[in-house]
PDB file of N, CA and C in Angstrom:
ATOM      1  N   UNK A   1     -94.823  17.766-193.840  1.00 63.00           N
ATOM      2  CA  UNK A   1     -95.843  17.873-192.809  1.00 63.00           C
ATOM      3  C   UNK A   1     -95.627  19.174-192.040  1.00 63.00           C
ATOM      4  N   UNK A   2     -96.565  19.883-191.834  1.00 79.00           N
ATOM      5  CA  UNK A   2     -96.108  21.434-191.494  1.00 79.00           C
ATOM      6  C   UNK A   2     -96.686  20.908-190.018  1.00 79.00           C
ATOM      7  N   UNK A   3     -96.422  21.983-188.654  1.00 84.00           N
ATOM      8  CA  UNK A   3     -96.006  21.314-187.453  1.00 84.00           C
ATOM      9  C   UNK A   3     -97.367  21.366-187.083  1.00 84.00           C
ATOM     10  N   UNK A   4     -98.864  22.253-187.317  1.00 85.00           N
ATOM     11  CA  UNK A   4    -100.047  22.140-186.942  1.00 85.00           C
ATOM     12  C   UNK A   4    -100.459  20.411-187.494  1.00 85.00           C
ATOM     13  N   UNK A   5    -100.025  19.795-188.238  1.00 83.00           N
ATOM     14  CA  UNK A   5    -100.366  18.754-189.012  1.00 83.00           C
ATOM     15  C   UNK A   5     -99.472  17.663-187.643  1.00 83.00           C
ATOM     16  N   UNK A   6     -98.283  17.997-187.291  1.00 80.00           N
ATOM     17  CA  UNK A   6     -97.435  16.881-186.604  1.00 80.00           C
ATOM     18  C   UNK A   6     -98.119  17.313-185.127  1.00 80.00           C
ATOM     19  N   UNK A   7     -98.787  18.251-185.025  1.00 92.00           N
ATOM     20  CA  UNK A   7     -99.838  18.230-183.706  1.00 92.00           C
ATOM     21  C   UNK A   7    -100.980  17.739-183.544  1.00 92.00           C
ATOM     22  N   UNK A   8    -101.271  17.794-184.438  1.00 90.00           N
ATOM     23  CA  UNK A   8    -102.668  16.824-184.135  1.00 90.00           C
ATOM     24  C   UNK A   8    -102.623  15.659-184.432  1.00 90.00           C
ATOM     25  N   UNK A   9    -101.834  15.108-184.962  1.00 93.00           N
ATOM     26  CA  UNK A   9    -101.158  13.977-185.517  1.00 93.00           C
ATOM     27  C   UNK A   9    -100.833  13.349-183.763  1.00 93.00           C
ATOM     28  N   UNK A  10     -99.600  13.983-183.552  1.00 95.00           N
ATOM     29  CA  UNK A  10     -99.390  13.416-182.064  1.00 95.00           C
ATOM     30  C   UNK A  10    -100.519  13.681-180.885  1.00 95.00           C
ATOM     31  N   UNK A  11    -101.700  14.347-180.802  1.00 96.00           N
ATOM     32  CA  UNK A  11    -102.938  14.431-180.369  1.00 96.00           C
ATOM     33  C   UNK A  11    -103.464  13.143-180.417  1.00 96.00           C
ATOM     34  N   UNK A  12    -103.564  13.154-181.783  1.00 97.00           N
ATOM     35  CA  UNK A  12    -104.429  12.035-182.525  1.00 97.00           C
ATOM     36  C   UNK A  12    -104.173  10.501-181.701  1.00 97.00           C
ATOM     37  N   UNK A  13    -102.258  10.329-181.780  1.00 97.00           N
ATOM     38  CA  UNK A  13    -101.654   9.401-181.330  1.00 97.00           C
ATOM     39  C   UNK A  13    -102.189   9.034-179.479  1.00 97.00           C
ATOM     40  N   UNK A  14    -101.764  10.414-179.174  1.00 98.00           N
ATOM     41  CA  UNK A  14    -102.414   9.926-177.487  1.00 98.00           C
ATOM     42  C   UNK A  14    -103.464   9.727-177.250  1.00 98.00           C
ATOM     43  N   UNK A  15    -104.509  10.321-177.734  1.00 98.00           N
ATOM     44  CA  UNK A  15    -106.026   9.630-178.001  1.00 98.00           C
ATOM     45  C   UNK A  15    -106.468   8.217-178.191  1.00 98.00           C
ATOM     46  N   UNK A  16    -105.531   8.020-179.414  1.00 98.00           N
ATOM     47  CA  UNK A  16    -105.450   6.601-178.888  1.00 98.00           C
ATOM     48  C   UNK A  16    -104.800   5.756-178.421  1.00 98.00           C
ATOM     49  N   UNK A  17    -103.799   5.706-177.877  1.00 98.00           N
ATOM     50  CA  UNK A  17    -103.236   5.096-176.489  1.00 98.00           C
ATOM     51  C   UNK A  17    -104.472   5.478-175.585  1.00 98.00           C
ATOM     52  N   UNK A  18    -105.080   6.886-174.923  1.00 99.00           N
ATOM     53  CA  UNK A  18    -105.792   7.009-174.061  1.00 99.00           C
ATOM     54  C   UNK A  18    -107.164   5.729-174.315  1.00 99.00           C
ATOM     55  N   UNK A  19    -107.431   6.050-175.380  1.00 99.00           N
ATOM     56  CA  UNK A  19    -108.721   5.154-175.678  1.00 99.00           C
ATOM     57  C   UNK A  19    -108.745   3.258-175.527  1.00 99.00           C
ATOM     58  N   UNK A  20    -107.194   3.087-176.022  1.00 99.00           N
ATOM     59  CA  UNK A  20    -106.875   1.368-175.871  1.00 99.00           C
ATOM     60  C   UNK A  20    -106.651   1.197-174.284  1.00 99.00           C
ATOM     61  N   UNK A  21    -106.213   1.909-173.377  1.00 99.00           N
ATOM     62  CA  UNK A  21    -106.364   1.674-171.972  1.00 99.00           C
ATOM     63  C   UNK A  21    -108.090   1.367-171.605  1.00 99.00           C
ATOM     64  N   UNK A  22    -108.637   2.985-172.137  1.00 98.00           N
ATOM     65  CA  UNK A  22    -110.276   2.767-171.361  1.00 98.00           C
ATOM     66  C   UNK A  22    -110.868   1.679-172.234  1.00 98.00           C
ATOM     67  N   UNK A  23    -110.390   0.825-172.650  1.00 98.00           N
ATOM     68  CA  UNK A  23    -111.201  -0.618-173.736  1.00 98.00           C
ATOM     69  C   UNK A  23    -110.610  -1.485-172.618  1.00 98.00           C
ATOM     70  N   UNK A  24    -109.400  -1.053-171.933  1.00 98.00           N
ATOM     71  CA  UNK A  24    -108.871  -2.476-171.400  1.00 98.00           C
ATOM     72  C   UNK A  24    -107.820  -2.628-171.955  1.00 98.00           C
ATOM     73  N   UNK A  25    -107.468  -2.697-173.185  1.00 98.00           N
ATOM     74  CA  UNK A  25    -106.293  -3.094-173.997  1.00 98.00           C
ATOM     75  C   UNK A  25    -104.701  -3.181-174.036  1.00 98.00           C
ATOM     76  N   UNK A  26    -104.577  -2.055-173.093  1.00 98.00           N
ATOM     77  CA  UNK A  26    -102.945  -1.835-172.924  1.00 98.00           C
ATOM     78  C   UNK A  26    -103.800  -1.203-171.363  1.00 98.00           C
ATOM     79  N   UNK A  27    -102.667  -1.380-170.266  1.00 98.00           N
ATOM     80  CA  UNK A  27    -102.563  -1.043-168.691  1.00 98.00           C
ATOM     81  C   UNK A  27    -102.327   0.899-168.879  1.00 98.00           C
ATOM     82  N   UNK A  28    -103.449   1.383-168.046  1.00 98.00           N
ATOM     83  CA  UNK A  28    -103.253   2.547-167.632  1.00 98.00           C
ATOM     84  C   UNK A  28    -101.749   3.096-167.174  1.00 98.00           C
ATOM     85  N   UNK A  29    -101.597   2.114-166.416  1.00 98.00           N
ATOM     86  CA  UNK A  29    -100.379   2.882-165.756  1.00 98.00           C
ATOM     87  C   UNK A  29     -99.459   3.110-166.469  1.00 98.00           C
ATOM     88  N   UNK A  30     -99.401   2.346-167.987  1.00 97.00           N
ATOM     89  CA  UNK A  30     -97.994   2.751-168.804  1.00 97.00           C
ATOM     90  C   UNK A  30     -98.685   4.145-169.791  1.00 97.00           C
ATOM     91  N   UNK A  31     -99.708   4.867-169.414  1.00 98.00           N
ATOM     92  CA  UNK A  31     -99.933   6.064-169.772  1.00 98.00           C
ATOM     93  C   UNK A  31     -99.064   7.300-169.180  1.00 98.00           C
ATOM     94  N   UNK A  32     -98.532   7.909-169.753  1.00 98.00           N
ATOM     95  CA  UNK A  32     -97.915   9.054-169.521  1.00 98.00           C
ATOM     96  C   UNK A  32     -98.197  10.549-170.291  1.00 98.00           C
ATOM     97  N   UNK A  33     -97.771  11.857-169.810  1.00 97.00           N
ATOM     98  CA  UNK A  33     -97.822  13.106-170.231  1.00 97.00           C
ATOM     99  C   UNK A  33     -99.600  13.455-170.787  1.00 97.00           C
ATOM    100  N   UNK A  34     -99.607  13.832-172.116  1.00 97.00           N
ATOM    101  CA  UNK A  34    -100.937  13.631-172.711  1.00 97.00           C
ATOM    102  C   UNK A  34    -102.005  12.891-173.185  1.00 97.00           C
ATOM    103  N   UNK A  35    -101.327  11.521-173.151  1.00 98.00           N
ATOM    104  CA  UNK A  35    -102.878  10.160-173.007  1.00 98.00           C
ATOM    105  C   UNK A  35    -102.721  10.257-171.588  1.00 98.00           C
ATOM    106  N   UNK A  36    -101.961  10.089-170.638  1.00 98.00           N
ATOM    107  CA  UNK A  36    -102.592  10.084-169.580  1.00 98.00           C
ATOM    108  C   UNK A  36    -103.750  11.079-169.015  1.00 98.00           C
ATOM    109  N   UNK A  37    -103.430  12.645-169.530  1.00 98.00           N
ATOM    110  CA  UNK A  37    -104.239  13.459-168.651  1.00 98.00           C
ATOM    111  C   UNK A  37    -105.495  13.343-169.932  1.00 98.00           C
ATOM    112  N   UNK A  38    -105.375  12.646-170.768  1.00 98.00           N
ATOM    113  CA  UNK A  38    -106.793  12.290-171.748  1.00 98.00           C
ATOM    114  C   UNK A  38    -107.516  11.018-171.375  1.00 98.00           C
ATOM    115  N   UNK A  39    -106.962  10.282-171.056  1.00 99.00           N
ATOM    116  CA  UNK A  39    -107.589   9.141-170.407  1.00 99.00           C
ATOM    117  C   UNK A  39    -108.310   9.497-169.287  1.00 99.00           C
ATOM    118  N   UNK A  40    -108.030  10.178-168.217  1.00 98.00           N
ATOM    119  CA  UNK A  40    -108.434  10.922-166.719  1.00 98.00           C
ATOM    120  C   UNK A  40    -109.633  11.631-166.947  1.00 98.00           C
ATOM    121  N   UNK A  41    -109.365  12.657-168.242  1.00 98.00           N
ATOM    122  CA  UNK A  41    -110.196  13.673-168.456  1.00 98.00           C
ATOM    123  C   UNK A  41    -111.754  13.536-170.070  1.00 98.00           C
ATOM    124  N   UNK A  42    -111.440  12.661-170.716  1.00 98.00           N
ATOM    125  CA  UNK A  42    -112.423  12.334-172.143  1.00 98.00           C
ATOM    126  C   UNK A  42    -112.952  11.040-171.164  1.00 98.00           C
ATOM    127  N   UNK A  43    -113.827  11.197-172.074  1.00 98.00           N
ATOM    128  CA  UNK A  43    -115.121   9.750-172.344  1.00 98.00           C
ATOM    129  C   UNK A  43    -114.568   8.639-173.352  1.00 98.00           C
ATOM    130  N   UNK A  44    -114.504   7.569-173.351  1.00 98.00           N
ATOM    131  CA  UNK A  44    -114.077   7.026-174.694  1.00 98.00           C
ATOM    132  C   UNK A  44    -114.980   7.437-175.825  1.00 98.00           C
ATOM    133  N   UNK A  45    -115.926   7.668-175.678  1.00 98.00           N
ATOM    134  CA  UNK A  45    -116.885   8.482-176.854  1.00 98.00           C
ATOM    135  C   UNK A  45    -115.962   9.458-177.251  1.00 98.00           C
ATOM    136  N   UNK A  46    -115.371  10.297-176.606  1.00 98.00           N
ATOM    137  CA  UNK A  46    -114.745  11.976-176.860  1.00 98.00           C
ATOM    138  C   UNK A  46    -113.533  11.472-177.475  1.00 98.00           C
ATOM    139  N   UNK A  47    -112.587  10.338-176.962  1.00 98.00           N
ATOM    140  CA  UNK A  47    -111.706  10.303-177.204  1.00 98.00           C
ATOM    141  C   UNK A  47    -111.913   9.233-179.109  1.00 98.00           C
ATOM    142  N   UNK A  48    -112.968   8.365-178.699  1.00 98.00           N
ATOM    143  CA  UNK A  48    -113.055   7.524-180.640  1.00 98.00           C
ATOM    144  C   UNK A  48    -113.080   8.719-181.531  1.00 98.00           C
ATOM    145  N   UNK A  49    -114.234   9.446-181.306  1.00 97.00           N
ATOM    146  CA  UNK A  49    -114.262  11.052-182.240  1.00 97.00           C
ATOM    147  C   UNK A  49    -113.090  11.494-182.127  1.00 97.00           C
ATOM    148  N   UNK A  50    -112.165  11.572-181.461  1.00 96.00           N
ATOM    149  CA  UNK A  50    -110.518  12.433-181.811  1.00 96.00           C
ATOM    150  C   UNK A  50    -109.809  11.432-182.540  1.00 96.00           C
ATOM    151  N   UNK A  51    -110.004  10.279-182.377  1.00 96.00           N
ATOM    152  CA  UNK A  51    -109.174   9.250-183.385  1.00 96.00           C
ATOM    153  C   UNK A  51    -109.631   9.656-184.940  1.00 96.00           C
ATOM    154  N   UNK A  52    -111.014   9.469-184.573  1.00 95.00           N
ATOM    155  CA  UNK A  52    -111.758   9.034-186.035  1.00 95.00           C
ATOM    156  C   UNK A  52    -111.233  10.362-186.815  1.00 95.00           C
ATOM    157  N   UNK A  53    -111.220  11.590-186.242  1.00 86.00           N
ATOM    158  CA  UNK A  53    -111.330  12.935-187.033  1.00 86.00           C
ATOM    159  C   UNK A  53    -110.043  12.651-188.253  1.00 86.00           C
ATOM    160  N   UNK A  54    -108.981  12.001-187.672  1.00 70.00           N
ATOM    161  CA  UNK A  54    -107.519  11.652-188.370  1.00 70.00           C
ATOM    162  C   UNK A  54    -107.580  10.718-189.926  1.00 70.00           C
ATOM    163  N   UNK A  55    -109.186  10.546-189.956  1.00 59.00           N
ATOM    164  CA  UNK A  55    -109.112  10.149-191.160  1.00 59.00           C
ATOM    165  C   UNK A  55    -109.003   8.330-191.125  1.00 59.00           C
TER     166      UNK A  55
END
């Protein structure tokens, strides 16, 4: 896995943590670093399209 691949990969990952908070699913507050400031800042629309892109 070359490291542009383990970045969007871990992108990918906080996206969705960010996205299972804005459903309700897991508690905001255990958001930290980059799902947190993605949760604050995307739409869950913005954030399903960053999941989905991962294939």
């Amino acid at each position: 896995m070359t490291g542009e691949t383990q970045t969007l990969s871990a992108l990918r990952e906080a996206a969705a943590e960010a996205l299972a908070a804005k459903r309700g699913e897991i508690n905001a507050a255990r958001l930290r670093g980059t799902s947190r400031e993605m949760y604050d800042l995307m739409t869950a629309r913005e954030l399903r399209q960053l999941v989905d892109e991962g294939g």
